[in-house]
């Protein structure tokens, strides 16, 4: 089925600013609370939030086989479970109705009042009910930087890294939507030169520039998903800040990996941008050497040209851009990640989230974490207010943004924002 929603020449009768992340070619999906306290599934064009439940009830999805309540949910899970044919039909119809040449809804003020809200009038909610979360470690430059810091340049990558998409199972319950304030975590750390650990607030709080992809129900238990078919089961992508407590992680990660250092919070952007919308921005990822095993071999354009920008905004100050990287730097693709996750028969469900792992490029300005940007705190970053940062301080807001631009159309993800609150008092523990 043709993706007519991606027509680069299409314009909307809704106002769209020149550099908007949400032109009519995007049509992402999310969940929001309206000014009337109604939770609904919706989409966005420009600065207009579109209530898809009302859109359906008023007959604008006529002819598309949808259950009556598919958009009257507090998550996208049921819609995602309907599969790619439904997603494509729905996006194509939304693009058709909001095309500037189509007057059917445009000239019906009563319907417009029921369907269309200003984006400032709605509250964005977590878009999916996340059942499982896997976090990968798939940026070669990031893994090399970290390995160099904590081992040595000659042994920066562990022997398995170039052969498998390394990952671990994370905590789904503490994944929050952009705008949620993040409490500085508590945990055990081992101070420099000490022989016994201490308990207290994390002192080396970090962000991680990642992207997440969200799946539909892809396979039965015991049946792998072939790498060539993996993208058919991926609904879309979000920005992901996988916060990390570096000092807690250093003490606890042997032998099973991070625990309290990662499970306190991960932040995602509220709008899920579909792989269909990202199709015009497909790109070739890094050359893989050695050649992956057959079940991971992938041909053609296996990545996406998505520019990722991260800023730190100190309290009551202007933000400072600290990282500019690209999703295309990811060594292992999302298709390879999903194929590896399922090769042993692991079943995948609608609403599962997969993190890319921290995305870093070769230049220092493209590093995807404070750990790398300040080289373990030895090279502090200067903020626009004149202060310095080795890691994230209380009151700091981390803002991640991402977009694609092929010269014809810009498609973006909006913002992924988290502000750090001070840790709980030890007296409360």
PDB file of C-alpha atoms in Angstrom, residues 26-226:
ATOM      1  CA  UNK A  26       4.717  13.626   9.977  1.00  0.00           C
ATOM      2  CA  UNK A  27       1.385  12.631  11.593  1.00  0.00           C
ATOM      3  CA  UNK A  28       2.817  11.111  14.771  1.00  0.00           C
ATOM      4  CA  UNK A  29       0.667   9.432  17.410  1.00  0.00           C
ATOM      5  CA  UNK A  30       0.325  10.192  21.091  1.00  0.00           C
ATOM      6  CA  UNK A  31      -2.055  10.304  24.036  1.00  0.00           C
ATOM      7  CA  UNK A  32      -3.244  13.521  25.633  1.00  0.00           C
ATOM      8  CA  UNK A  33      -5.661  14.926  28.167  1.00  0.00           C
ATOM      9  CA  UNK A  34      -7.978  17.582  26.725  1.00  0.00           C
ATOM     10  CA  UNK A  35      -9.089  20.771  28.444  1.00  0.00           C
ATOM     11  CA  UNK A  36     -12.319  18.894  29.256  1.00  0.00           C
ATOM     12  CA  UNK A  37     -10.304  16.216  31.145  1.00  0.00           C
ATOM     13  CA  UNK A  38     -10.891  13.600  28.462  1.00  0.00           C
ATOM     14  CA  UNK A  39      -8.044  11.202  27.665  1.00  0.00           C
ATOM     15  CA  UNK A  40      -7.771  10.482  23.971  1.00  0.00           C
ATOM     16  CA  UNK A  41      -5.397   9.240  21.309  1.00  0.00           C
ATOM     17  CA  UNK A  42      -4.377  11.949  18.911  1.00  0.00           C
ATOM     18  CA  UNK A  43      -1.976  13.298  16.359  1.00  0.00           C
ATOM     19  CA  UNK A  44      -0.392  16.658  15.730  1.00  0.00           C
ATOM     20  CA  UNK A  45      -0.016  19.031  12.789  1.00  0.00           C
ATOM     21  CA  UNK A  46       1.891  22.233  13.499  1.00  0.00           C
ATOM     22  CA  UNK A  47       0.701  23.449  16.887  1.00  0.00           C
ATOM     23  CA  UNK A  48      -2.677  21.748  16.569  1.00  0.00           C
ATOM     24  CA  UNK A  49      -3.475  18.634  18.587  1.00  0.00           C
ATOM     25  CA  UNK A  50      -6.049  16.457  16.811  1.00  0.00           C
ATOM     26  CA  UNK A  51      -8.445  14.269  18.792  1.00  0.00           C
ATOM     27  CA  UNK A  52      -8.659  11.045  16.786  1.00  0.00           C
ATOM     28  CA  UNK A  53     -11.504   9.635  18.887  1.00  0.00           C
ATOM     29  CA  UNK A  54     -13.679  12.618  17.921  1.00  0.00           C
ATOM     30  CA  UNK A  55     -12.329  12.421  14.361  1.00  0.00           C
ATOM     31  CA  UNK A  56     -13.560   8.819  14.149  1.00  0.00           C
ATOM     32  CA  UNK A  57     -16.900   9.428  15.866  1.00  0.00           C
ATOM     33  CA  UNK A  58     -17.683  12.177  13.373  1.00  0.00           C
ATOM     34  CA  UNK A  59     -17.136   9.824  10.445  1.00  0.00           C
ATOM     35  CA  UNK A  60     -13.752  10.850   9.076  1.00  0.00           C
ATOM     36  CA  UNK A  61     -12.368   7.295   9.168  1.00  0.00           C
ATOM     37  CA  UNK A  62     -15.341   5.910   7.242  1.00  0.00           C
ATOM     38  CA  UNK A  63     -14.366   2.851   5.213  1.00  0.00           C
ATOM     39  CA  UNK A  64     -11.384   1.937   7.390  1.00  0.00           C
ATOM     40  CA  UNK A  65     -12.040  -1.171   9.529  1.00  0.00           C
ATOM     41  CA  UNK A  66     -11.500   0.126  13.084  1.00  0.00           C
ATOM     42  CA  UNK A  67     -13.125  -0.860  16.360  1.00  0.00           C
ATOM     43  CA  UNK A  68     -15.388   1.859  17.747  1.00  0.00           C
ATOM     44  CA  UNK A  69     -13.180   2.544  20.775  1.00  0.00           C
ATOM     45  CA  UNK A  70      -9.717   2.143  19.261  1.00  0.00           C
ATOM     46  CA  UNK A  71      -8.850   5.813  19.855  1.00  0.00           C
ATOM     47  CA  UNK A  72     -10.790   6.099  23.140  1.00  0.00           C
ATOM     48  CA  UNK A  73      -7.904   4.568  25.091  1.00  0.00           C
ATOM     49  CA  UNK A  74      -5.279   5.765  27.535  1.00  0.00           C
ATOM     50  CA  UNK A  75      -2.484   4.156  25.485  1.00  0.00           C
ATOM     51  CA  UNK A  76      -1.627   3.401  21.868  1.00  0.00           C
ATOM     52  CA  UNK A  77      -1.289  -0.337  22.530  1.00  0.00           C
ATOM     53  CA  UNK A  78      -4.523  -1.498  20.852  1.00  0.00           C
ATOM     54  CA  UNK A  79      -3.916   0.699  17.822  1.00  0.00           C
ATOM     55  CA  UNK A  80      -0.332  -0.540  17.575  1.00  0.00           C
ATOM     56  CA  UNK A  81      -1.560  -4.157  17.828  1.00  0.00           C
ATOM     57  CA  UNK A  82      -3.729  -3.639  14.730  1.00  0.00           C
ATOM     58  CA  UNK A  83      -0.602  -3.688  12.575  1.00  0.00           C
ATOM     59  CA  UNK A  84       1.041  -1.795   9.768  1.00  0.00           C
ATOM     60  CA  UNK A  85      -1.885  -1.869   7.312  1.00  0.00           C
ATOM     61  CA  UNK A  86      -4.091  -0.036   9.822  1.00  0.00           C
ATOM     62  CA  UNK A  87      -1.366   2.465  10.722  1.00  0.00           C
ATOM     63  CA  UNK A  88      -0.856   3.301   7.059  1.00  0.00           C
ATOM     64  CA  UNK A  89      -4.574   3.610   6.265  1.00  0.00           C
ATOM     65  CA  UNK A  90      -5.071   5.933   9.243  1.00  0.00           C
ATOM     66  CA  UNK A  91      -2.081   8.176   8.424  1.00  0.00           C
ATOM     67  CA  UNK A  92      -3.107   8.398   4.780  1.00  0.00           C
ATOM     68  CA  UNK A  93      -6.679   9.397   5.722  1.00  0.00           C
ATOM     69  CA  UNK A  94      -5.536  12.054   8.213  1.00  0.00           C
ATOM     70  CA  UNK A  95      -3.250  13.554   5.570  1.00  0.00           C
ATOM     71  CA  UNK A  96      -6.112  13.545   3.073  1.00  0.00           C
ATOM     72  CA  UNK A  97      -8.592  15.277   5.411  1.00  0.00           C
ATOM     73  CA  UNK A  98      -6.143  17.966   6.515  1.00  0.00           C
ATOM     74  CA  UNK A  99      -4.838  18.626   2.979  1.00  0.00           C
ATOM     75  CA  UNK A 100      -5.372  22.272   2.025  1.00  0.00           C
ATOM     76  CA  UNK A 101      -7.390  21.160  -1.027  1.00  0.00           C
ATOM     77  CA  UNK A 102      -9.914  19.257   1.127  1.00  0.00           C
ATOM     78  CA  UNK A 103     -12.720  21.396   2.560  1.00  0.00           C
ATOM     79  CA  UNK A 104     -14.824  18.665   4.189  1.00  0.00           C
ATOM     80  CA  UNK A 105     -13.611  19.279   7.750  1.00  0.00           C
ATOM     81  CA  UNK A 106     -12.035  22.657   7.107  1.00  0.00           C
ATOM     82  CA  UNK A 107     -15.417  24.292   6.456  1.00  0.00           C
ATOM     83  CA  UNK A 108     -17.241  22.530   9.307  1.00  0.00           C
ATOM     84  CA  UNK A 109     -16.594  24.791  12.306  1.00  0.00           C
ATOM     85  CA  UNK A 110     -18.606  22.628  14.714  1.00  0.00           C
ATOM     86  CA  UNK A 111     -16.536  19.548  13.872  1.00  0.00           C
ATOM     87  CA  UNK A 112     -13.291  21.522  14.004  1.00  0.00           C
ATOM     88  CA  UNK A 113     -14.143  22.717  17.513  1.00  0.00           C
ATOM     89  CA  UNK A 114     -14.641  19.109  18.635  1.00  0.00           C
ATOM     90  CA  UNK A 115     -11.543  17.693  16.928  1.00  0.00           C
ATOM     91  CA  UNK A 116      -8.833  20.362  16.989  1.00  0.00           C
ATOM     92  CA  UNK A 117      -7.140  21.844  20.067  1.00  0.00           C
ATOM     93  CA  UNK A 118      -4.245  24.226  20.480  1.00  0.00           C
ATOM     94  CA  UNK A 119      -1.230  22.202  21.629  1.00  0.00           C
ATOM     95  CA  UNK A 120      -1.002  24.362  24.782  1.00  0.00           C
ATOM     96  CA  UNK A 121      -4.539  23.310  25.741  1.00  0.00           C
ATOM     97  CA  UNK A 122      -3.659  19.609  26.109  1.00  0.00           C
ATOM     98  CA  UNK A 123      -1.488  17.656  28.528  1.00  0.00           C
ATOM     99  CA  UNK A 124       0.685  15.004  26.915  1.00  0.00           C
ATOM    100  CA  UNK A 125       0.683  11.587  28.588  1.00  0.00           C
ATOM    101  CA  UNK A 126       2.862   8.491  28.287  1.00  0.00           C
ATOM    102  CA  UNK A 127       1.955   7.226  24.793  1.00  0.00           C
ATOM    103  CA  UNK A 128       2.180   3.475  25.438  1.00  0.00           C
ATOM    104  CA  UNK A 129       1.623   1.035  28.269  1.00  0.00           C
ATOM    105  CA  UNK A 130       5.155  -0.366  28.227  1.00  0.00           C
ATOM    106  CA  UNK A 131       5.204  -4.050  29.107  1.00  0.00           C
ATOM    107  CA  UNK A 132       8.904  -4.720  28.556  1.00  0.00           C
ATOM    108  CA  UNK A 133      11.980  -2.575  28.064  1.00  0.00           C
ATOM    109  CA  UNK A 134      15.300  -3.621  26.550  1.00  0.00           C
ATOM    110  CA  UNK A 135      18.256  -1.252  26.495  1.00  0.00           C
ATOM    111  CA  UNK A 136      20.987  -1.891  23.945  1.00  0.00           C
ATOM    112  CA  UNK A 137      24.593  -0.699  23.855  1.00  0.00           C
ATOM    113  CA  UNK A 138      24.971  -0.212  20.124  1.00  0.00           C
ATOM    114  CA  UNK A 139      27.093   2.875  19.444  1.00  0.00           C
ATOM    115  CA  UNK A 140      30.654   1.845  18.635  1.00  0.00           C
ATOM    116  CA  UNK A 141      32.080   5.275  19.413  1.00  0.00           C
ATOM    117  CA  UNK A 142      30.313   5.387  22.779  1.00  0.00           C
ATOM    118  CA  UNK A 143      31.395   1.862  23.709  1.00  0.00           C
ATOM    119  CA  UNK A 144      34.965   2.670  22.638  1.00  0.00           C
ATOM    120  CA  UNK A 145      35.034   5.860  24.715  1.00  0.00           C
ATOM    121  CA  UNK A 146      33.727   4.127  27.823  1.00  0.00           C
ATOM    122  CA  UNK A 147      36.056   1.153  27.340  1.00  0.00           C
ATOM    123  CA  UNK A 148      39.013   3.486  26.900  1.00  0.00           C
ATOM    124  CA  UNK A 149      38.165   5.325  30.126  1.00  0.00           C
ATOM    125  CA  UNK A 150      37.680   2.272  32.286  1.00  0.00           C
ATOM    126  CA  UNK A 151      40.064  -0.227  30.658  1.00  0.00           C
ATOM    127  CA  UNK A 152      42.515   0.919  27.988  1.00  0.00           C
ATOM    128  CA  UNK A 153      42.372   1.901  24.289  1.00  0.00           C
ATOM    129  CA  UNK A 154      43.686  -1.486  23.140  1.00  0.00           C
ATOM    130  CA  UNK A 155      40.875  -3.354  24.905  1.00  0.00           C
ATOM    131  CA  UNK A 156      38.145  -0.731  24.696  1.00  0.00           C
ATOM    132  CA  UNK A 157      35.627  -3.075  23.059  1.00  0.00           C
ATOM    133  CA  UNK A 158      34.995  -6.405  24.720  1.00  0.00           C
ATOM    134  CA  UNK A 159      35.381  -9.480  22.437  1.00  0.00           C
ATOM    135  CA  UNK A 160      31.626  -9.946  21.869  1.00  0.00           C
ATOM    136  CA  UNK A 161      30.784  -6.337  20.984  1.00  0.00           C
ATOM    137  CA  UNK A 162      31.416  -6.513  17.215  1.00  0.00           C
ATOM    138  CA  UNK A 163      29.450  -9.756  16.915  1.00  0.00           C
ATOM    139  CA  UNK A 164      26.191  -9.116  18.789  1.00  0.00           C
ATOM    140  CA  UNK A 165      23.962  -6.165  19.693  1.00  0.00           C
ATOM    141  CA  UNK A 166      24.751  -6.158  23.421  1.00  0.00           C
ATOM    142  CA  UNK A 167      21.722  -5.374  25.583  1.00  0.00           C
ATOM    143  CA  UNK A 168      20.032  -5.905  28.917  1.00  0.00           C
ATOM    144  CA  UNK A 169      16.461  -5.949  30.245  1.00  0.00           C
ATOM    145  CA  UNK A 170      15.537  -2.693  31.980  1.00  0.00           C
ATOM    146  CA  UNK A 171      12.743  -1.508  34.228  1.00  0.00           C
ATOM    147  CA  UNK A 172       9.549  -0.492  32.351  1.00  0.00           C
ATOM    148  CA  UNK A 173       7.575   0.923  35.296  1.00  0.00           C
ATOM    149  CA  UNK A 174       9.844   3.971  35.756  1.00  0.00           C
ATOM    150  CA  UNK A 175       9.737   5.140  32.128  1.00  0.00           C
ATOM    151  CA  UNK A 176       8.080   8.560  32.148  1.00  0.00           C
ATOM    152  CA  UNK A 177       6.861  11.080  29.604  1.00  0.00           C
ATOM    153  CA  UNK A 178       8.719  14.281  28.781  1.00  0.00           C
ATOM    154  CA  UNK A 179       8.163  17.028  31.354  1.00  0.00           C
ATOM    155  CA  UNK A 180       8.134  14.696  34.355  1.00  0.00           C
ATOM    156  CA  UNK A 181      10.561  15.914  37.037  1.00  0.00           C
ATOM    157  CA  UNK A 182      13.277  13.412  37.962  1.00  0.00           C
ATOM    158  CA  UNK A 183      14.303  12.826  41.562  1.00  0.00           C
ATOM    159  CA  UNK A 184      18.077  12.463  42.067  1.00  0.00           C
ATOM    160  CA  UNK A 185      18.545   8.778  42.948  1.00  0.00           C
ATOM    161  CA  UNK A 186      19.973   7.292  46.114  1.00  0.00           C
ATOM    162  CA  UNK A 187      22.219   4.274  46.232  1.00  0.00           C
ATOM    163  CA  UNK A 188      25.481   2.726  47.324  1.00  0.00           C
ATOM    164  CA  UNK A 189      28.779   4.107  46.057  1.00  0.00           C
ATOM    165  CA  UNK A 190      32.412   3.347  46.795  1.00  0.00           C
ATOM    166  CA  UNK A 191      34.326   6.612  47.340  1.00  0.00           C
ATOM    167  CA  UNK A 192      37.820   6.915  45.903  1.00  0.00           C
ATOM    168  CA  UNK A 193      40.261   5.046  48.153  1.00  0.00           C
ATOM    169  CA  UNK A 194      37.533   3.629  50.415  1.00  0.00           C
ATOM    170  CA  UNK A 195      37.201  -0.060  51.271  1.00  0.00           C
ATOM    171  CA  UNK A 196      33.546   0.046  52.306  1.00  0.00           C
ATOM    172  CA  UNK A 197      30.578   1.544  50.417  1.00  0.00           C
ATOM    173  CA  UNK A 198      28.461   4.452  51.613  1.00  0.00           C
ATOM    174  CA  UNK A 199      24.777   5.191  51.013  1.00  0.00           C
ATOM    175  CA  UNK A 200      23.528   8.527  49.755  1.00  0.00           C
ATOM    176  CA  UNK A 201      22.549  10.671  46.771  1.00  0.00           C
ATOM    177  CA  UNK A 202      24.153  10.076  43.388  1.00  0.00           C
ATOM    178  CA  UNK A 203      26.898  12.650  42.773  1.00  0.00           C
ATOM    179  CA  UNK A 204      27.593  11.792  39.123  1.00  0.00           C
ATOM    180  CA  UNK A 205      24.161  12.052  37.498  1.00  0.00           C
ATOM    181  CA  UNK A 206      24.231  11.796  33.723  1.00  0.00           C
ATOM    182  CA  UNK A 207      21.974  11.855  30.688  1.00  0.00           C
ATOM    183  CA  UNK A 208      22.215   9.418  27.782  1.00  0.00           C
ATOM    184  CA  UNK A 209      21.198  10.465  24.272  1.00  0.00           C
ATOM    185  CA  UNK A 210      19.186   7.549  22.932  1.00  0.00           C
ATOM    186  CA  UNK A 211      16.250   6.781  20.698  1.00  0.00           C
ATOM    187  CA  UNK A 212      13.652   4.159  21.428  1.00  0.00           C
ATOM    188  CA  UNK A 213      11.581   2.053  19.070  1.00  0.00           C
ATOM    189  CA  UNK A 214       8.175   0.588  19.899  1.00  0.00           C
ATOM    190  CA  UNK A 215       6.980  -2.757  18.566  1.00  0.00           C
ATOM    191  CA  UNK A 216       3.696  -4.388  17.742  1.00  0.00           C
ATOM    192  CA  UNK A 217       3.005  -8.035  18.583  1.00  0.00           C
ATOM    193  CA  UNK A 218       5.607  -9.628  16.321  1.00  0.00           C
ATOM    194  CA  UNK A 219       5.911 -13.351  17.033  1.00  0.00           C
ATOM    195  CA  UNK A 220       4.775 -16.304  19.094  1.00  0.00           C
ATOM    196  CA  UNK A 221       7.011 -17.664  21.831  1.00  0.00           C
ATOM    197  CA  UNK A 222       9.719 -19.776  20.208  1.00  0.00           C
ATOM    198  CA  UNK A 223       9.535 -18.157  16.758  1.00  0.00           C
ATOM    199  CA  UNK A 224      12.316 -15.707  15.762  1.00  0.00           C
ATOM    200  CA  UNK A 225      11.712 -12.503  13.784  1.00  0.00           C
ATOM    201  CA  UNK A 226      13.993 -12.488  10.699  1.00  0.00           C
TER     202      UNK A 226
END
